[in-house]
Amino acid sequence: KIPELMAENPARLFGVYPKKGTIAVGSDGDLVVVDPNAETVIEKENLYAKHPLTPFEGWRLKGKIAYTILRGMVIAKDGKVVVKEPRGTWIRRSTESLSG
């Protein structure tokens, strides 16, 4: 149920399914591996956002992102980016999700 709620449904909503939101032949293979037993403390120094402030500074959360995998390649490990060049690609939104 978690993959459906966190990946498939948003991908359908934004019109990028099945390129995103599923693990299947022809899909991108983007994954986030989470350690559910670890704890994360939100610190602004560790956020990748344009705005310098966050209202969540100091919050303790259960779970920690261990790896971020983009199209089958590890791009972040333990909260640190491990690639030198940006690897994103533009995905055209399907108009299918707009009609339903």
PDB file of N, CA and C in Angstrom:
ATOM      1  N   LYS A   1       0.820  -1.203   0.000  1.00  0.00           N
ATOM      2  CA  LYS A   1       0.000   0.000   0.000  1.00  0.00           C
ATOM      3  C   LYS A   1       0.865   1.268   0.000  1.00  0.00           C
ATOM      4  N   ILE A   2       2.003   1.257   0.693  1.00  0.00           N
ATOM      5  CA  ILE A   2       2.869   2.439   0.755  1.00  0.00           C
ATOM      6  C   ILE A   2       3.364   2.852  -0.629  1.00  0.00           C
ATOM      7  N   PRO A   3       3.887   1.927  -1.455  1.00  0.00           N
ATOM      8  CA  PRO A   3       4.311   2.358  -2.796  1.00  0.00           C
ATOM      9  C   PRO A   3       3.175   2.978  -3.613  1.00  0.00           C
ATOM     10  N   GLU A   4       1.990   2.445  -3.458  1.00  0.00           N
ATOM     11  CA  GLU A   4       0.840   2.987  -4.184  1.00  0.00           C
ATOM     12  C   GLU A   4       0.545   4.422  -3.733  1.00  0.00           C
ATOM     13  N   LEU A   5       0.549   4.640  -2.420  1.00  0.00           N
ATOM     14  CA  LEU A   5       0.237   5.964  -1.886  1.00  0.00           C
ATOM     15  C   LEU A   5       1.346   6.983  -2.117  1.00  0.00           C
ATOM     16  N   MET A   6       2.592   6.543  -2.021  1.00  0.00           N
ATOM     17  CA  MET A   6       3.724   7.468  -2.079  1.00  0.00           C
ATOM     18  C   MET A   6       4.332   7.624  -3.470  1.00  0.00           C
ATOM     19  N   ALA A   7       4.057   6.700  -4.381  1.00  0.00           N
ATOM     20  CA  ALA A   7       4.700   6.756  -5.697  1.00  0.00           C
ATOM     21  C   ALA A   7       3.685   6.678  -6.843  1.00  0.00           C
ATOM     22  N   GLU A   8       2.941   5.601  -6.888  1.00  0.00           N
ATOM     23  CA  GLU A   8       2.042   5.400  -8.031  1.00  0.00           C
ATOM     24  C   GLU A   8       0.944   6.462  -8.118  1.00  0.00           C
ATOM     25  N   ASN A   9       0.248   6.709  -7.030  1.00  0.00           N
ATOM     26  CA  ASN A   9      -0.847   7.688  -7.073  1.00  0.00           C
ATOM     27  C   ASN A   9      -0.370   9.097  -7.429  1.00  0.00           C
ATOM     28  N   PRO A  10       0.716   9.608  -6.804  1.00  0.00           N
ATOM     29  CA  PRO A  10       1.206  10.935  -7.224  1.00  0.00           C
ATOM     30  C   PRO A  10       1.649  10.965  -8.686  1.00  0.00           C
ATOM     31  N   ALA A  11       2.290   9.896  -9.158  1.00  0.00           N
ATOM     32  CA  ALA A  11       2.720   9.846 -10.564  1.00  0.00           C
ATOM     33  C   ALA A  11       1.512   9.901 -11.489  1.00  0.00           C
ATOM     34  N   ARG A  12       0.462   9.205 -11.133  1.00  0.00           N
ATOM     35  CA  ARG A  12      -0.771   9.256 -11.932  1.00  0.00           C
ATOM     36  C   ARG A  12      -1.376  10.668 -11.887  1.00  0.00           C
ATOM     37  N   LEU A  13      -1.428  11.248 -10.703  1.00  0.00           N
ATOM     38  CA  LEU A  13      -1.994  12.582 -10.532  1.00  0.00           C
ATOM     39  C   LEU A  13      -1.267  13.621 -11.381  1.00  0.00           C
ATOM     40  N   PHE A  14       0.060  13.528 -11.439  1.00  0.00           N
ATOM     41  CA  PHE A  14       0.856  14.502 -12.183  1.00  0.00           C
ATOM     42  C   PHE A  14       1.104  14.103 -13.633  1.00  0.00           C
ATOM     43  N   GLY A  15       0.506  12.985 -14.054  1.00  0.00           N
ATOM     44  CA  GLY A  15       0.562  12.607 -15.461  1.00  0.00           C
ATOM     45  C   GLY A  15       1.903  12.074 -15.931  1.00  0.00           C
ATOM     46  N   VAL A  16       2.683  11.464 -15.030  1.00  0.00           N
ATOM     47  CA  VAL A  16       3.988  10.922 -15.427  1.00  0.00           C
ATOM     48  C   VAL A  16       4.065   9.401 -15.256  1.00  0.00           C
ATOM     49  N   TYR A  17       2.937   8.769 -14.939  1.00  0.00           N
ATOM     50  CA  TYR A  17       2.869   7.314 -14.824  1.00  0.00           C
ATOM     51  C   TYR A  17       2.695   6.726 -16.224  1.00  0.00           C
ATOM     52  N   PRO A  18       3.349   5.657 -16.589  1.00  0.00           N
ATOM     53  CA  PRO A  18       4.196   4.748 -15.826  1.00  0.00           C
ATOM     54  C   PRO A  18       5.697   5.030 -15.932  1.00  0.00           C
ATOM     55  N   LYS A  19       6.088   6.160 -16.507  1.00  0.00           N
ATOM     56  CA  LYS A  19       7.517   6.495 -16.549  1.00  0.00           C
ATOM     57  C   LYS A  19       8.045   6.637 -15.123  1.00  0.00           C
ATOM     58  N   LYS A  20       7.218   7.195 -14.242  1.00  0.00           N
ATOM     59  CA  LYS A  20       7.531   7.332 -12.818  1.00  0.00           C
ATOM     60  C   LYS A  20       6.451   6.622 -12.020  1.00  0.00           C
ATOM     61  N   GLY A  21       6.754   6.298 -10.773  1.00  0.00           N
ATOM     62  CA  GLY A  21       5.732   5.771  -9.878  1.00  0.00           C
ATOM     63  C   GLY A  21       5.606   4.268  -9.833  1.00  0.00           C
ATOM     64  N   THR A  22       6.440   3.549 -10.572  1.00  0.00           N
ATOM     65  CA  THR A  22       6.378   2.089 -10.562  1.00  0.00           C
ATOM     66  C   THR A  22       7.749   1.513 -10.888  1.00  0.00           C
ATOM     67  N   ILE A  23       7.961   0.285 -10.487  1.00  0.00           N
ATOM     68  CA  ILE A  23       9.175  -0.445 -10.855  1.00  0.00           C
ATOM     69  C   ILE A  23       8.740  -1.465 -11.895  1.00  0.00           C
ATOM     70  N   ALA A  24       9.034  -1.157 -13.149  1.00  0.00           N
ATOM     71  CA  ALA A  24       8.622  -2.017 -14.255  1.00  0.00           C
ATOM     72  C   ALA A  24       9.539  -1.764 -15.444  1.00  0.00           C
ATOM     73  N   VAL A  25       9.566  -2.706 -16.367  1.00  0.00           N
ATOM     74  CA  VAL A  25      10.349  -2.541 -17.591  1.00  0.00           C
ATOM     75  C   VAL A  25       9.868  -1.276 -18.300  1.00  0.00           C
ATOM     76  N   GLY A  26      10.808  -0.409 -18.668  1.00  0.00           N
ATOM     77  CA  GLY A  26      10.482   0.839 -19.341  1.00  0.00           C
ATOM     78  C   GLY A  26      10.322   2.032 -18.416  1.00  0.00           C
ATOM     79  N   SER A  27      10.217   1.786 -17.107  1.00  0.00           N
ATOM     80  CA  SER A  27      10.141   2.881 -16.136  1.00  0.00           C
ATOM     81  C   SER A  27      11.550   3.315 -15.756  1.00  0.00           C
ATOM     82  N   ASP A  28      11.661   4.484 -15.130  1.00  0.00           N
ATOM     83  CA  ASP A  28      12.976   5.046 -14.833  1.00  0.00           C
ATOM     84  C   ASP A  28      13.786   4.280 -13.787  1.00  0.00           C
ATOM     85  N   GLY A  29      13.158   3.629 -12.850  1.00  0.00           N
ATOM     86  CA  GLY A  29      13.906   2.911 -11.816  1.00  0.00           C
ATOM     87  C   GLY A  29      14.419   3.846 -10.730  1.00  0.00           C
ATOM     88  N   ASP A  30      13.658   4.886 -10.412  1.00  0.00           N
ATOM     89  CA  ASP A  30      14.028   5.804  -9.339  1.00  0.00           C
ATOM     90  C   ASP A  30      13.522   5.236  -8.013  1.00  0.00           C
ATOM     91  N   LEU A  31      14.406   5.199  -7.026  1.00  0.00           N
ATOM     92  CA  LEU A  31      14.051   4.646  -5.717  1.00  0.00           C
ATOM     93  C   LEU A  31      14.651   5.486  -4.605  1.00  0.00           C
ATOM     94  N   VAL A  32      14.002   5.470  -3.459  1.00  0.00           N
ATOM     95  CA  VAL A  32      14.574   6.007  -2.237  1.00  0.00           C
ATOM     96  C   VAL A  32      14.566   4.858  -1.244  1.00  0.00           C
ATOM     97  N   VAL A  33      15.747   4.521  -0.714  1.00  0.00           N
ATOM     98  CA  VAL A  33      15.875   3.444   0.262  1.00  0.00           C
ATOM     99  C   VAL A  33      15.904   4.089   1.645  1.00  0.00           C
ATOM    100  N   VAL A  34      14.966   3.692   2.500  1.00  0.00           N
ATOM    101  CA  VAL A  34      14.815   4.296   3.820  1.00  0.00           C
ATOM    102  C   VAL A  34      15.155   3.282   4.902  1.00  0.00           C
ATOM    103  N   ASP A  35      15.916   3.724   5.902  1.00  0.00           N
ATOM    104  CA  ASP A  35      16.163   2.918   7.097  1.00  0.00           C
ATOM    105  C   ASP A  35      15.084   3.307   8.105  1.00  0.00           C
ATOM    106  N   PRO A  36      14.075   2.460   8.317  1.00  0.00           N
ATOM    107  CA  PRO A  36      12.959   2.832   9.188  1.00  0.00           C
ATOM    108  C   PRO A  36      13.330   2.879  10.668  1.00  0.00           C
ATOM    109  N   ASN A  37      14.471   2.308  11.038  1.00  0.00           N
ATOM    110  CA  ASN A  37      14.874   2.280  12.443  1.00  0.00           C
ATOM    111  C   ASN A  37      15.762   3.453  12.844  1.00  0.00           C
ATOM    112  N   ALA A  38      16.300   4.163  11.876  1.00  0.00           N
ATOM    113  CA  ALA A  38      17.177   5.303  12.170  1.00  0.00           C
ATOM    114  C   ALA A  38      16.328   6.536  12.469  1.00  0.00           C
ATOM    115  N   GLU A  39      16.972   7.555  13.008  1.00  0.00           N
ATOM    116  CA  GLU A  39      16.295   8.810  13.314  1.00  0.00           C
ATOM    117  C   GLU A  39      16.964   9.941  12.546  1.00  0.00           C
ATOM    118  N   THR A  40      16.168  10.902  12.117  1.00  0.00           N
ATOM    119  CA  THR A  40      16.662  12.070  11.389  1.00  0.00           C
ATOM    120  C   THR A  40      16.297  13.323  12.167  1.00  0.00           C
ATOM    121  N   VAL A  41      17.230  14.254  12.252  1.00  0.00           N
ATOM    122  CA  VAL A  41      16.945  15.576  12.803  1.00  0.00           C
ATOM    123  C   VAL A  41      17.050  16.558  11.641  1.00  0.00           C
ATOM    124  N   ILE A  42      16.010  17.326  11.414  1.00  0.00           N
ATOM    125  CA  ILE A  42      16.016  18.269  10.299  1.00  0.00           C
ATOM    126  C   ILE A  42      16.883  19.474  10.650  1.00  0.00           C
ATOM    127  N   GLU A  43      17.882  19.706   9.810  1.00  0.00           N
ATOM    128  CA  GLU A  43      18.779  20.848   9.973  1.00  0.00           C
ATOM    129  C   GLU A  43      18.859  21.573   8.637  1.00  0.00           C
ATOM    130  N   LYS A  44      18.753  22.892   8.659  1.00  0.00           N
ATOM    131  CA  LYS A  44      18.710  23.648   7.401  1.00  0.00           C
ATOM    132  C   LYS A  44      19.966  23.448   6.564  1.00  0.00           C
ATOM    133  N   GLU A  45      21.104  23.168   7.192  1.00  0.00           N
ATOM    134  CA  GLU A  45      22.350  22.954   6.454  1.00  0.00           C
ATOM    135  C   GLU A  45      22.287  21.716   5.563  1.00  0.00           C
ATOM    136  N   ASN A  46      21.406  20.786   5.901  1.00  0.00           N
ATOM    137  CA  ASN A  46      21.314  19.532   5.156  1.00  0.00           C
ATOM    138  C   ASN A  46      20.156  19.499   4.163  1.00  0.00           C
ATOM    139  N   LEU A  47      19.450  20.597   4.010  1.00  0.00           N
ATOM    140  CA  LEU A  47      18.327  20.636   3.082  1.00  0.00           C
ATOM    141  C   LEU A  47      18.774  21.188   1.737  1.00  0.00           C
ATOM    142  N   TYR A  48      18.246  20.615   0.678  1.00  0.00           N
ATOM    143  CA  TYR A  48      18.529  21.084  -0.674  1.00  0.00           C
ATOM    144  C   TYR A  48      17.321  21.872  -1.155  1.00  0.00           C
ATOM    145  N   ALA A  49      17.234  23.112  -0.696  1.00  0.00           N
ATOM    146  CA  ALA A  49      16.114  23.975  -1.058  1.00  0.00           C
ATOM    147  C   ALA A  49      16.650  25.379  -1.327  1.00  0.00           C
ATOM    148  N   LYS A  50      15.921  26.126  -2.109  1.00  0.00           N
ATOM    149  CA  LYS A  50      16.355  27.486  -2.431  1.00  0.00           C
ATOM    150  C   LYS A  50      16.174  28.438  -1.253  1.00  0.00           C
ATOM    151  N   HIS A  51      15.139  28.211  -0.456  1.00  0.00           N
ATOM    152  CA  HIS A  51      14.889  29.108   0.669  1.00  0.00           C
ATOM    153  C   HIS A  51      15.803  28.731   1.837  1.00  0.00           C
ATOM    154  N   PRO A  52      16.421  29.719   2.498  1.00  0.00           N
ATOM    155  CA  PRO A  52      17.389  29.412   3.554  1.00  0.00           C
ATOM    156  C   PRO A  52      16.777  28.996   4.891  1.00  0.00           C
ATOM    157  N   LEU A  53      15.471  29.127   5.060  1.00  0.00           N
ATOM    158  CA  LEU A  53      14.841  28.807   6.339  1.00  0.00           C
ATOM    159  C   LEU A  53      13.839  27.671   6.185  1.00  0.00           C
ATOM    160  N   THR A  54      13.608  26.956   7.290  1.00  0.00           N
ATOM    161  CA  THR A  54      12.578  25.923   7.310  1.00  0.00           C
ATOM    162  C   THR A  54      11.862  25.974   8.659  1.00  0.00           C
ATOM    163  N   PRO A  55      10.544  25.851   8.673  1.00  0.00           N
ATOM    164  CA  PRO A  55       9.827  25.820   9.945  1.00  0.00           C
ATOM    165  C   PRO A  55      10.023  24.493  10.681  1.00  0.00           C
ATOM    166  N   PHE A  56      10.686  23.532  10.032  1.00  0.00           N
ATOM    167  CA  PHE A  56      10.859  22.201  10.613  1.00  0.00           C
ATOM    168  C   PHE A  56      12.224  22.015  11.269  1.00  0.00           C
ATOM    169  N   GLU A  57      13.024  23.069  11.349  1.00  0.00           N
ATOM    170  CA  GLU A  57      14.353  23.017  11.961  1.00  0.00           C
ATOM    171  C   GLU A  57      14.264  22.373  13.348  1.00  0.00           C
ATOM    172  N   GLY A  58      15.104  21.357  13.566  1.00  0.00           N
ATOM    173  CA  GLY A  58      15.167  20.699  14.863  1.00  0.00           C
ATOM    174  C   GLY A  58      14.183  19.558  15.064  1.00  0.00           C
ATOM    175  N   TRP A  59      13.271  19.361  14.149  1.00  0.00           N
ATOM    176  CA  TRP A  59      12.310  18.262  14.293  1.00  0.00           C
ATOM    177  C   TRP A  59      13.042  16.929  14.231  1.00  0.00           C
ATOM    178  N   ARG A  60      12.651  16.006  15.091  1.00  0.00           N
ATOM    179  CA  ARG A  60      13.182  14.639  15.070  1.00  0.00           C
ATOM    180  C   ARG A  60      12.147  13.750  14.378  1.00  0.00           C
ATOM    181  N   LEU A  61      12.623  13.002  13.399  1.00  0.00           N
ATOM    182  CA  LEU A  61      11.736  12.133  12.632  1.00  0.00           C
ATOM    183  C   LEU A  61      12.226  10.700  12.692  1.00  0.00           C
ATOM    184  N   LYS A  62      11.311   9.775  12.718  1.00  0.00           N
ATOM    185  CA  LYS A  62      11.642   8.355  12.657  1.00  0.00           C
ATOM    186  C   LYS A  62      11.868   7.996  11.198  1.00  0.00           C
ATOM    187  N   GLY A  63      12.993   7.349  10.910  1.00  0.00           N
ATOM    188  CA  GLY A  63      13.335   6.972   9.544  1.00  0.00           C
ATOM    189  C   GLY A  63      14.380   7.909   8.976  1.00  0.00           C
ATOM    190  N   LYS A  64      15.236   7.354   8.138  1.00  0.00           N
ATOM    191  CA  LYS A  64      16.304   8.145   7.527  1.00  0.00           C
ATOM    192  C   LYS A  64      16.551   7.625   6.118  1.00  0.00           C
ATOM    193  N   ILE A  65      16.723   8.543   5.181  1.00  0.00           N
ATOM    194  CA  ILE A  65      17.015   8.141   3.806  1.00  0.00           C
ATOM    195  C   ILE A  65      18.446   7.637   3.742  1.00  0.00           C
ATOM    196  N   ALA A  66      18.613   6.398   3.291  1.00  0.00           N
ATOM    197  CA  ALA A  66      19.945   5.801   3.175  1.00  0.00           C
ATOM    198  C   ALA A  66      20.526   6.048   1.786  1.00  0.00           C
ATOM    199  N   TYR A  67      19.723   5.846   0.757  1.00  0.00           N
ATOM    200  CA  TYR A  67      20.174   6.017  -0.632  1.00  0.00           C
ATOM    201  C   TYR A  67      19.071   6.647  -1.462  1.00  0.00           C
ATOM    202  N   THR A  68      19.477   7.421  -2.450  1.00  0.00           N
ATOM    203  CA  THR A  68      18.570   7.884  -3.494  1.00  0.00           C
ATOM    204  C   THR A  68      19.122   7.359  -4.806  1.00  0.00           C
ATOM    205  N   ILE A  69      18.272   6.661  -5.551  1.00  0.00           N
ATOM    206  CA  ILE A  69      18.691   6.023  -6.803  1.00  0.00           C
ATOM    207  C   ILE A  69      17.892   6.642  -7.941  1.00  0.00           C
ATOM    208  N   LEU A  70      18.594   7.155  -8.939  1.00  0.00           N
ATOM    209  CA  LEU A  70      17.979   7.796 -10.094  1.00  0.00           C
ATOM    210  C   LEU A  70      18.309   7.003 -11.343  1.00  0.00           C
ATOM    211  N   ARG A  71      17.278   6.469 -11.987  1.00  0.00           N
ATOM    212  CA  ARG A  71      17.449   5.633 -13.185  1.00  0.00           C
ATOM    213  C   ARG A  71      18.511   4.556 -12.966  1.00  0.00           C
ATOM    214  N   GLY A  72      18.469   3.934 -11.790  1.00  0.00           N
ATOM    215  CA  GLY A  72      19.363   2.821 -11.491  1.00  0.00           C
ATOM    216  C   GLY A  72      20.732   3.207 -10.955  1.00  0.00           C
ATOM    217  N   MET A  73      21.037   4.510 -10.816  1.00  0.00           N
ATOM    218  CA  MET A  73      22.347   4.953 -10.342  1.00  0.00           C
ATOM    219  C   MET A  73      22.201   5.641  -8.977  1.00  0.00           C
ATOM    220  N   VAL A  74      23.057   5.260  -8.019  1.00  0.00           N
ATOM    221  CA  VAL A  74      23.044   5.915  -6.711  1.00  0.00           C
ATOM    222  C   VAL A  74      23.528   7.351  -6.897  1.00  0.00           C
ATOM    223  N   ILE A  75      22.682   8.322  -6.527  1.00  0.00           N
ATOM    224  CA  ILE A  75      23.077   9.728  -6.649  1.00  0.00           C
ATOM    225  C   ILE A  75      23.257  10.400  -5.288  1.00  0.00           C
ATOM    226  N   ALA A  76      22.740   9.763  -4.223  1.00  0.00           N
ATOM    227  CA  ALA A  76      22.926  10.295  -2.874  1.00  0.00           C
ATOM    228  C   ALA A  76      23.019   9.134  -1.901  1.00  0.00           C
ATOM    229  N   LYS A  77      23.906   9.290  -0.924  1.00  0.00           N
ATOM    230  CA  LYS A  77      24.107   8.263   0.095  1.00  0.00           C
ATOM    231  C   LYS A  77      24.225   8.963   1.444  1.00  0.00           C
ATOM    232  N   ASP A  78      23.429   8.510   2.409  1.00  0.00           N
ATOM    233  CA  ASP A  78      23.436   9.085   3.758  1.00  0.00           C
ATOM    234  C   ASP A  78      23.286  10.603   3.746  1.00  0.00           C
ATOM    235  N   GLY A  79      22.417  11.105   2.877  1.00  0.00           N
ATOM    236  CA  GLY A  79      22.120  12.527   2.843  1.00  0.00           C
ATOM    237  C   GLY A  79      23.093  13.391   2.062  1.00  0.00           C
ATOM    238  N   LYS A  80      24.081  12.786   1.441  1.00  0.00           N
ATOM    239  CA  LYS A  80      25.076  13.542   0.676  1.00  0.00           C
ATOM    240  C   LYS A  80      25.012  13.157  -0.795  1.00  0.00           C
ATOM    241  N   VAL A  81      25.008  14.159  -1.665  1.00  0.00           N
ATOM    242  CA  VAL A  81      25.015  13.916  -3.108  1.00  0.00           C
ATOM    243  C   VAL A  81      26.371  13.339  -3.489  1.00  0.00           C
ATOM    244  N   VAL A  82      26.374  12.250  -4.266  1.00  0.00           N
ATOM    245  CA  VAL A  82      27.627  11.573  -4.625  1.00  0.00           C
ATOM    246  C   VAL A  82      27.927  11.628  -6.122  1.00  0.00           C
ATOM    247  N   VAL A  83      27.180  12.427  -6.870  1.00  0.00           N
ATOM    248  CA  VAL A  83      27.471  12.618  -8.295  1.00  0.00           C
ATOM    249  C   VAL A  83      27.899  14.066  -8.508  1.00  0.00           C
ATOM    250  N   LYS A  84      28.694  14.288  -9.549  1.00  0.00           N
ATOM    251  CA  LYS A  84      29.206  15.636  -9.806  1.00  0.00           C
ATOM    252  C   LYS A  84      28.277  16.461 -10.687  1.00  0.00           C
ATOM    253  N   GLU A  85      27.631  15.817 -11.623  1.00  0.00           N
ATOM    254  CA  GLU A  85      26.775  16.510 -12.588  1.00  0.00           C
ATOM    255  C   GLU A  85      25.299  16.237 -12.294  1.00  0.00           C
ATOM    256  N   PRO A  86      24.430  17.219 -12.511  1.00  0.00           N
ATOM    257  CA  PRO A  86      22.990  16.948 -12.399  1.00  0.00           C
ATOM    258  C   PRO A  86      22.580  15.861 -13.388  1.00  0.00           C
ATOM    259  N   ARG A  87      21.641  15.017 -13.004  1.00  0.00           N
ATOM    260  CA  ARG A  87      21.245  13.890 -13.841  1.00  0.00           C
ATOM    261  C   ARG A  87      19.765  13.911 -14.216  1.00  0.00           C
ATOM    262  N   GLY A  88      19.073  14.972 -13.888  1.00  0.00           N
ATOM    263  CA  GLY A  88      17.644  15.049 -14.159  1.00  0.00           C
ATOM    264  C   GLY A  88      17.325  15.159 -15.640  1.00  0.00           C
ATOM    265  N   THR A  89      16.136  14.726 -16.004  1.00  0.00           N
ATOM    266  CA  THR A  89      15.646  14.872 -17.374  1.00  0.00           C
ATOM    267  C   THR A  89      14.216  15.404 -17.321  1.00  0.00           C
ATOM    268  N   TRP A  90      13.820  16.091 -18.369  1.00  0.00           N
ATOM    269  CA  TRP A  90      12.468  16.627 -18.458  1.00  0.00           C
ATOM    270  C   TRP A  90      11.520  15.525 -18.901  1.00  0.00           C
ATOM    271  N   ILE A  91      10.420  15.378 -18.197  1.00  0.00           N
ATOM    272  CA  ILE A  91       9.403  14.395 -18.570  1.00  0.00           C
ATOM    273  C   ILE A  91       8.129  15.157 -18.893  1.00  0.00           C
ATOM    274  N   ARG A  92       7.658  14.983 -20.106  1.00  0.00           N
ATOM    275  CA  ARG A  92       6.428  15.661 -20.517  1.00  0.00           C
ATOM    276  C   ARG A  92       5.241  15.012 -19.817  1.00  0.00           C
ATOM    277  N   ARG A  93       4.393  15.839 -19.264  1.00  0.00           N
ATOM    278  CA  ARG A  93       3.202  15.378 -18.572  1.00  0.00           C
ATOM    279  C   ARG A  93       2.183  14.855 -19.573  1.00  0.00           C
ATOM    280  N   SER A  94       1.555  13.747 -19.225  1.00  0.00           N
ATOM    281  CA  SER A  94       0.471  13.201 -20.036  1.00  0.00           C
ATOM    282  C   SER A  94      -0.799  14.000 -19.753  1.00  0.00           C
ATOM    283  N   THR A  95      -1.626  14.199 -20.750  1.00  0.00           N
ATOM    284  CA  THR A  95      -2.901  14.893 -20.532  1.00  0.00           C
ATOM    285  C   THR A  95      -3.981  13.929 -20.055  1.00  0.00           C
ATOM    286  N   GLU A  96      -3.642  12.641 -20.004  1.00  0.00           N
ATOM    287  CA  GLU A  96      -4.592  11.619 -19.564  1.00  0.00           C
ATOM    288  C   GLU A  96      -5.121  11.903 -18.165  1.00  0.00           C
ATOM    289  N   SER A  97      -4.235  12.321 -17.235  1.00  0.00           N
ATOM    290  CA  SER A  97      -4.647  12.535 -15.853  1.00  0.00           C
ATOM    291  C   SER A  97      -5.572  13.739 -15.712  1.00  0.00           C
ATOM    292  N   LEU A  98      -5.597  14.626 -16.694  1.00  0.00           N
ATOM    293  CA  LEU A  98      -6.445  15.809 -16.625  1.00  0.00           C
ATOM    294  C   LEU A  98      -7.911  15.492 -16.897  1.00  0.00           C
ATOM    295  N   SER A  99      -8.162  14.405 -17.605  1.00  0.00           N
ATOM    296  CA  SER A  99      -9.540  14.084 -17.988  1.00  0.00           C
ATOM    297  C   SER A  99     -10.285  13.262 -16.947  1.00  0.00           C
ATOM    298  N   GLY A 100      -9.560  12.647 -16.001  1.00  0.00           N
ATOM    299  CA  GLY A 100     -10.223  11.761 -15.059  1.00  0.00           C
ATOM    300  C   GLY A 100     -10.379  12.352 -13.746  1.00  0.00           C
TER     301      GLY A 100
END
